Coordinates of C-alpha atoms and ligand atoms in Angstrom, one line a residue:
X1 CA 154.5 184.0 247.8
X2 CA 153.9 180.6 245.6
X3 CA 153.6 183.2 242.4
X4 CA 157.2 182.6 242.8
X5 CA 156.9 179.1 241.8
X6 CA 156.8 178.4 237.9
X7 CA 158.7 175.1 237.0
X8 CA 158.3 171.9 237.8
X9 CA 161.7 172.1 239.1
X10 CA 160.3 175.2 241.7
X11 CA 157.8 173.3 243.1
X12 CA 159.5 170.1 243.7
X13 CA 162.6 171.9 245.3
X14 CA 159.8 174.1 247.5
X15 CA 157.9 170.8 248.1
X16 CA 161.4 168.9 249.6
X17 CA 162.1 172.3 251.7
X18 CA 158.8 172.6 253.7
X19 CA 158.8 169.0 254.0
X20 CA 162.6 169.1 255.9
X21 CA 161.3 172.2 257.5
X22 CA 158.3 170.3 258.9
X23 CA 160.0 167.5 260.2
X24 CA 158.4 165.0 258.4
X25 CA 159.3 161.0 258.7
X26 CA 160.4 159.2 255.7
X27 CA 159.9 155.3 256.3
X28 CA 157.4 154.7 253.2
X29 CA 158.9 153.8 250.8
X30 CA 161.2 157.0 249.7
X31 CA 163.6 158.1 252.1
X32 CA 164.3 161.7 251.9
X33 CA 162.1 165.0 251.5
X34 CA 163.1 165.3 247.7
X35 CA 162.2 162.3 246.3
X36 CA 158.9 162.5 247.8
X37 CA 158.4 166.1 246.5
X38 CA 159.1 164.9 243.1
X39 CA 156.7 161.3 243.4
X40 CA 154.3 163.8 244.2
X41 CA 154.3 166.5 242.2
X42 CA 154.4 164.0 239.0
X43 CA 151.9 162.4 239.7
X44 CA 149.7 165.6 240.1
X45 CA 150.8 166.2 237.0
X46 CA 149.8 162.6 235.4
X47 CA 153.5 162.2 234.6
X48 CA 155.9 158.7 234.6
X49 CA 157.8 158.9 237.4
X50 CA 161.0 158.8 234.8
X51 CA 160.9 161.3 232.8
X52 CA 164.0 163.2 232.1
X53 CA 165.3 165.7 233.8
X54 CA 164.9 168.7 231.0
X55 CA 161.2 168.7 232.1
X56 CA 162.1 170.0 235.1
X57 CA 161.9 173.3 233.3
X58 CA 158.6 173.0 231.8
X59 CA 155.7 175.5 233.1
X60 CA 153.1 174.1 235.1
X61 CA 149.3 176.1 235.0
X62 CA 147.7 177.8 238.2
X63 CA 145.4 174.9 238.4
X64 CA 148.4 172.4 238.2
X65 CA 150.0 174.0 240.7
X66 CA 147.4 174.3 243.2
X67 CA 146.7 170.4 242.7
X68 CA 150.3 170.1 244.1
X69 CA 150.5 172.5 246.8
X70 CA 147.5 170.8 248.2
X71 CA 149.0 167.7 248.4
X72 CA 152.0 168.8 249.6
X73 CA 149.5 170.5 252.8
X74 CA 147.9 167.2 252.9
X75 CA 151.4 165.3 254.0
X76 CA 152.6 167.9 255.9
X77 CA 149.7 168.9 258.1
X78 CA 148.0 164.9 258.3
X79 CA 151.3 163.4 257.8
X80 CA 150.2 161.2 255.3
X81 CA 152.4 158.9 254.0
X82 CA 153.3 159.9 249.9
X83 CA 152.2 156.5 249.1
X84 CA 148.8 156.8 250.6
X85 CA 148.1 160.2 248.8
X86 CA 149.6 159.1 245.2
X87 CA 147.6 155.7 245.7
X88 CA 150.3 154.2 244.0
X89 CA 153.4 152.1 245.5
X90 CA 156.2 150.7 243.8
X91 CA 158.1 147.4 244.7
X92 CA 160.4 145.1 243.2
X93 CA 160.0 147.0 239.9
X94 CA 156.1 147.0 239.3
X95 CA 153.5 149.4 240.3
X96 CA 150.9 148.5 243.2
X97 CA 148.2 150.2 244.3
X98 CA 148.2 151.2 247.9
X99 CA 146.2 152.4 250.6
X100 CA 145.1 152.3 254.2
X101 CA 143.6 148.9 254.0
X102 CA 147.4 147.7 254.3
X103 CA 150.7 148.9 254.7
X104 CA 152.3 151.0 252.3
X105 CA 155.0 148.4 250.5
X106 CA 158.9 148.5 251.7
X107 CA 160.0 145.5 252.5
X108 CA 163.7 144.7 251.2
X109 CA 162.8 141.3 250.3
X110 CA 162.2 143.3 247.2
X111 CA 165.4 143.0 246.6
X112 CA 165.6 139.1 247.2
X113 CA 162.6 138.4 244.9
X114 CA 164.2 140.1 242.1
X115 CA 167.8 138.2 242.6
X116 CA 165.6 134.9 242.2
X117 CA 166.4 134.3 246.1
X118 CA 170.1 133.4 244.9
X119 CA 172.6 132.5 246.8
X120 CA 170.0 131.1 249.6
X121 CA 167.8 128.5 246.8
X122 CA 171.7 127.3 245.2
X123 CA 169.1 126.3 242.5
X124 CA 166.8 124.5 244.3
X125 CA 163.3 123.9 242.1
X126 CA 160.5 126.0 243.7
X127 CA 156.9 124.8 242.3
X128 CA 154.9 125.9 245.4
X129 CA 155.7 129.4 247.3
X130 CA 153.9 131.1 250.1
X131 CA 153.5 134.8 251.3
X132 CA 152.6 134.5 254.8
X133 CA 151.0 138.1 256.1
X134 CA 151.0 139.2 252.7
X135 CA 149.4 142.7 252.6
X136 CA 149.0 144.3 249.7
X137 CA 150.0 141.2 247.7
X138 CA 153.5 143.2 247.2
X139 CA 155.8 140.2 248.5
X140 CA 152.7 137.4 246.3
X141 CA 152.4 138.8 243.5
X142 CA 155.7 140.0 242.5
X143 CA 157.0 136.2 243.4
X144 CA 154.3 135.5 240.9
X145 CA 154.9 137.9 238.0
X146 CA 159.1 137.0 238.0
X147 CA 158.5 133.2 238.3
X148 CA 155.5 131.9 236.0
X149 CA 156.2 128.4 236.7
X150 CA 155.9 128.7 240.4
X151 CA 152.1 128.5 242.3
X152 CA 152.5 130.9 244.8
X153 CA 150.0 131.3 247.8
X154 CA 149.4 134.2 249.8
X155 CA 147.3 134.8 253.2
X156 CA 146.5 137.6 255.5
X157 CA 143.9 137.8 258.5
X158 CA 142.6 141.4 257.4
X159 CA 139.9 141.0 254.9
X160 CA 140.7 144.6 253.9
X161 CA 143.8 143.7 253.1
X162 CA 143.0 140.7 250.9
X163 CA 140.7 143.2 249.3
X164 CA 143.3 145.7 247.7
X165 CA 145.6 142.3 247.4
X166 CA 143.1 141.0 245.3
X167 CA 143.2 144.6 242.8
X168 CA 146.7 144.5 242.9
X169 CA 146.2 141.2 241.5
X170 CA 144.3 142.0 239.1
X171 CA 146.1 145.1 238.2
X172 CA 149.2 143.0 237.9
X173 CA 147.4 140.2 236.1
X174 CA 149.1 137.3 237.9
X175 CA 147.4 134.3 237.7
X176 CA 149.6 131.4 239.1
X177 CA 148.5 133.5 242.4
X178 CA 145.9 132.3 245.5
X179 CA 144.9 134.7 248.1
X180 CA 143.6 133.6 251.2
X181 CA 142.6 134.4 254.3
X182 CA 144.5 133.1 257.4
X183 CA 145.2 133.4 260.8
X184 CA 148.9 132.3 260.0
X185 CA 149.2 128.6 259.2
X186 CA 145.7 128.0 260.2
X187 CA 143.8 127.5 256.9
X188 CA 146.5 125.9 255.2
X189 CA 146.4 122.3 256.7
X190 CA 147.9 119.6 254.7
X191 CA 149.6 122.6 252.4
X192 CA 153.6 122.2 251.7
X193 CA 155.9 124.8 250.0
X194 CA 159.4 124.8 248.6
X195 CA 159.9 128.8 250.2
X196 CA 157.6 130.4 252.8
X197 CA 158.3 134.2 252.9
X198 CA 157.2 136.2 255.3
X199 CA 157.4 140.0 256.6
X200 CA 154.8 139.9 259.4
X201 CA 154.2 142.2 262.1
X202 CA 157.1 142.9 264.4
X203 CA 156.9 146.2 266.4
X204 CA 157.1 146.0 269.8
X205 CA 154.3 147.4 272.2
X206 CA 156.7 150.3 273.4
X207 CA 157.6 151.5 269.6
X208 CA 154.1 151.0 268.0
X209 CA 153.2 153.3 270.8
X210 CA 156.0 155.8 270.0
X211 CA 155.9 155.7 266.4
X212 CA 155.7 159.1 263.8
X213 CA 152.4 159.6 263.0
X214 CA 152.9 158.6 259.5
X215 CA 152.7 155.1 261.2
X216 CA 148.9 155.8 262.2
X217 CA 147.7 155.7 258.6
X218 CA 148.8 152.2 258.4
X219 CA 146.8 149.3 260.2
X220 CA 147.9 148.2 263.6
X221 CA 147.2 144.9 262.9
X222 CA 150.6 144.8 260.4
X223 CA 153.1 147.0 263.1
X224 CA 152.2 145.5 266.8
X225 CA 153.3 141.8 267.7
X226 CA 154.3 142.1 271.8
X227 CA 156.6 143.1 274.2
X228 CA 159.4 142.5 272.2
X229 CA 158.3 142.2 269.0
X230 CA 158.1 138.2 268.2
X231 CA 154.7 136.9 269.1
X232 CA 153.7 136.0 265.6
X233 CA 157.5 135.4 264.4
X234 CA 157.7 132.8 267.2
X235 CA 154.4 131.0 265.6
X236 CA 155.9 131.0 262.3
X237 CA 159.5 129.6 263.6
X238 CA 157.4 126.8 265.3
X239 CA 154.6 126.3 262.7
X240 CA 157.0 126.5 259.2
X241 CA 158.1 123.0 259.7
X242 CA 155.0 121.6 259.4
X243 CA 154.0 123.2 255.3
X244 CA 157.7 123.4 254.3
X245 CA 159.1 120.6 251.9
X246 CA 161.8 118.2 253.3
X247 CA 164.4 121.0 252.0
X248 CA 162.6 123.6 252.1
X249 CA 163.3 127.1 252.7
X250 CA 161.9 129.8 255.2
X251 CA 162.7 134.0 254.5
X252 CA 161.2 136.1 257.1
X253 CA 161.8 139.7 258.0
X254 CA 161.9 140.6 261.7
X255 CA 163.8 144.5 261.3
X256 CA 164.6 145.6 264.4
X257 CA 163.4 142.6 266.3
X258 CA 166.9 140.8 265.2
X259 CA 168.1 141.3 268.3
X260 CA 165.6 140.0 270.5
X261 CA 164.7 136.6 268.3
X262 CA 168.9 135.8 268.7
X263 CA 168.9 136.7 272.2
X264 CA 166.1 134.3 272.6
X265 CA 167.1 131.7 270.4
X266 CA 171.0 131.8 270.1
X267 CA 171.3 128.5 269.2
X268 CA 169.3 128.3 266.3
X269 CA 170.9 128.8 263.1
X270 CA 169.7 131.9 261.1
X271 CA 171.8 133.3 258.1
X272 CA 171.0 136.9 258.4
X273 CA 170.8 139.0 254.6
X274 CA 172.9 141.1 253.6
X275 CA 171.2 143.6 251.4
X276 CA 173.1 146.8 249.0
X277 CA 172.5 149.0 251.6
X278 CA 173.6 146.6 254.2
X279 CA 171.3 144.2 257.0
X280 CA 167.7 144.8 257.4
X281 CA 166.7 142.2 259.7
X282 CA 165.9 139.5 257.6
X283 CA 166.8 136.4 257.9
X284 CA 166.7 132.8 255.9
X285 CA 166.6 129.2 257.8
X286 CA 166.4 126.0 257.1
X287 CA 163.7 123.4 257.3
X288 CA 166.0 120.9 258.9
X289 CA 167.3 123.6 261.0
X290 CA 163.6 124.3 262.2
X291 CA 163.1 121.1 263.0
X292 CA 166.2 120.5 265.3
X293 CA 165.0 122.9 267.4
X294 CA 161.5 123.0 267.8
X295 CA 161.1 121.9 271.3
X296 CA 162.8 125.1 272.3
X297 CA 160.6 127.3 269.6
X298 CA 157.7 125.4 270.5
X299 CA 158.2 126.1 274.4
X300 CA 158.4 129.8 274.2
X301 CA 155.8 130.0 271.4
X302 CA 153.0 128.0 272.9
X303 CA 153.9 130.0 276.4
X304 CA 153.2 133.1 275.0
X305 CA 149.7 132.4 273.2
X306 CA 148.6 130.6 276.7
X307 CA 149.3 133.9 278.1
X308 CA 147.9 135.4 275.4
X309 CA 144.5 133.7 275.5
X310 CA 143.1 134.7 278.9
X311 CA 143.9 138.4 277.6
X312 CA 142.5 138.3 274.2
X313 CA 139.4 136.2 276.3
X314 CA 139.0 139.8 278.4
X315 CA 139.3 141.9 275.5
X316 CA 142.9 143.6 276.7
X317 CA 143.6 143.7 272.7
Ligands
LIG1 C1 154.1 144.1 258.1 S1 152.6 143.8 257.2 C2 153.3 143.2 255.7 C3 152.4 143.3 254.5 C4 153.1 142.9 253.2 N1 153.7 141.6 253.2 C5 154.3 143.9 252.9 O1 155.4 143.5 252.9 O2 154.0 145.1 252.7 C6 152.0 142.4 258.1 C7 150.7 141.9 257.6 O3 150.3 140.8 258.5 C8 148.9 140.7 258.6 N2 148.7 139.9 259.8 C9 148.7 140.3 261.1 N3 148.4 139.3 261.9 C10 148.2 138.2 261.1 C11 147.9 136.8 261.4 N4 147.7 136.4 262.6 N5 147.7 136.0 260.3 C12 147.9 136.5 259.1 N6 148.2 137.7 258.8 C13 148.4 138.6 259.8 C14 148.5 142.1 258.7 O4 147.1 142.2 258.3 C15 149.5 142.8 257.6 O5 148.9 142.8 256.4

């Protein structure tokens, strides 16, 4: 039946049809069946992901071809996120390598990184930055390459993580760049930045549960963060004060978890990002702001990690 199949143009429009067919899920970084046919397909074919669209007519060879239909399998029947299978992720404009040791970069701060964080610095200098649950190194690294003059720090608890951080660092060849391992603030006493961005883990218990299986390629450890969502974004709210400069500036994405951090905190004043495509759940404080109203943060926070503790104590997670 695939003898039918002779362009490139065939096997990327037969790639997006089985793909719809199969119901896949689309929240790694492309959102629809034909753009992941194509990212695909090229790069079976060891071609830039921009190349014009009169190739679409060019032959491909038997062997080509079979290189592409098994990848195709590969995502339908193991649900294996694109990114995962291509080994390759881009964000913010710059290619990063990506696999399971972290999760697969899509984070729409993207978008802020490469606006220089304007309107929310209004020019303020930034000489010291810091990537809080940084993953790949996406959110680090790009901070790095755009902004030369800035030393940017980024942490993670996951060793594999900091692993492919560290190649992507290298692959990038950033060097105003630190990676560290962290258990949030903890290994960073006496350290102060201008910005702390973060996109930590903020899926609730219920929805990590329920999630597409795409979602079970990635690490646990970067989805899953409580009940509703906010364990670790609590500890970062009541923590940031403490390594952010007098004026200093906190980003931090919490997607669908918006909700439950105003419900919690309505008081506290968040200025909530409006992306192209519209909100994503990411919002942008102030230090002063922060510091207003830490009694409240640090109530709820430090009530949740002394209920934590007996629990992580008995091995429940
Ligand atoms: C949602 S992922 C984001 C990764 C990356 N910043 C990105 O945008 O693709 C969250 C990351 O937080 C890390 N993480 C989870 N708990 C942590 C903790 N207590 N301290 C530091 N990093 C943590 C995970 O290992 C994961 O890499």
């Amino acid at each position: 039946m695939t003898d039918e199949l002779r362009t490139i143009i065939d096997l990327i429009r037969y790639g997006a049809s089985r793909f719809n067919a199969a119901g896949l899920t689309f929240g790694h970084s492309y959102d629809n069946a034909l753009d992941e046919a194509t990212q695909l397909t090229l790069h079976a074919l060891h071609l830039p992901h921009d190349i014009g669209p009169a190739y679409g007519q060019a032959r491909v060879t038997l062997a080509e071809k079979e290189e592409i239909l098994g990848l195709f399998l590969r995502r339908i029947e193991e649900r294996v996120p694109a990114a995962y299978l291509t080994g390759e992720a881009w964000f913010a404009g710059l290619s990063f390598k990506s696999d399971p040791r972290a999760l697969v970069p899509r984070s729409p701060i993207a978008e802020l990184i490469e606006s220089g964080f304007e309107p929310w610095l209004g020019g303020r200098e930034v000489r010291r930055a810091l990537d809080l649950c940084t993953g790949s190194g996406c959110i680090a690294i790009s901070m790095a390459h755009y902004n030369p003059d800035w030393h940017v720090d980024g942490v993670d608890l996951s060793d594999d993580a900091l692993a492919l951080a560290r190649e992507n660092q290298a692959r990038l060849r950033v060097d105003n760049l630190r990676l560290l391992r962290s258990d949030l603030f903890a290994a960073l006493a006496g350290e102060h930045y201008d910005l702390i961005v973060s996109n930590p883990p903020y899926v609730t218990d219920a929805e990590t549960d329920a999630l597409p299986k795409e979602y079970s390629h990635e690490p646990e450890l970067g989805l899953r963060a409580g009940a509703d969502g906010l364990d670790l974004v609590l500890q970062i709210l009541r923590d940031a004060p403490l390594h952010l400069t007098e004026d200093g500036l906190l980003v931090c994405e919490v997607g669908e978890a918006e909700q439950a951090l105003v419900q919690l905190l309505p008081e506290l004043p968040l200025a909530w990002v409006e992306f192209k495509v519209g909100q994503m759940g990411v919002f942008v404080a102030e230090r002063h702001d922060l510091v207003a109203h830490n009694a409240r943060i640090r109530a709820l926070a430090d009530a949740r990690e002394r209920a934590a503790a007996p629990r992580a104590a008995a091995g429940l997670f």
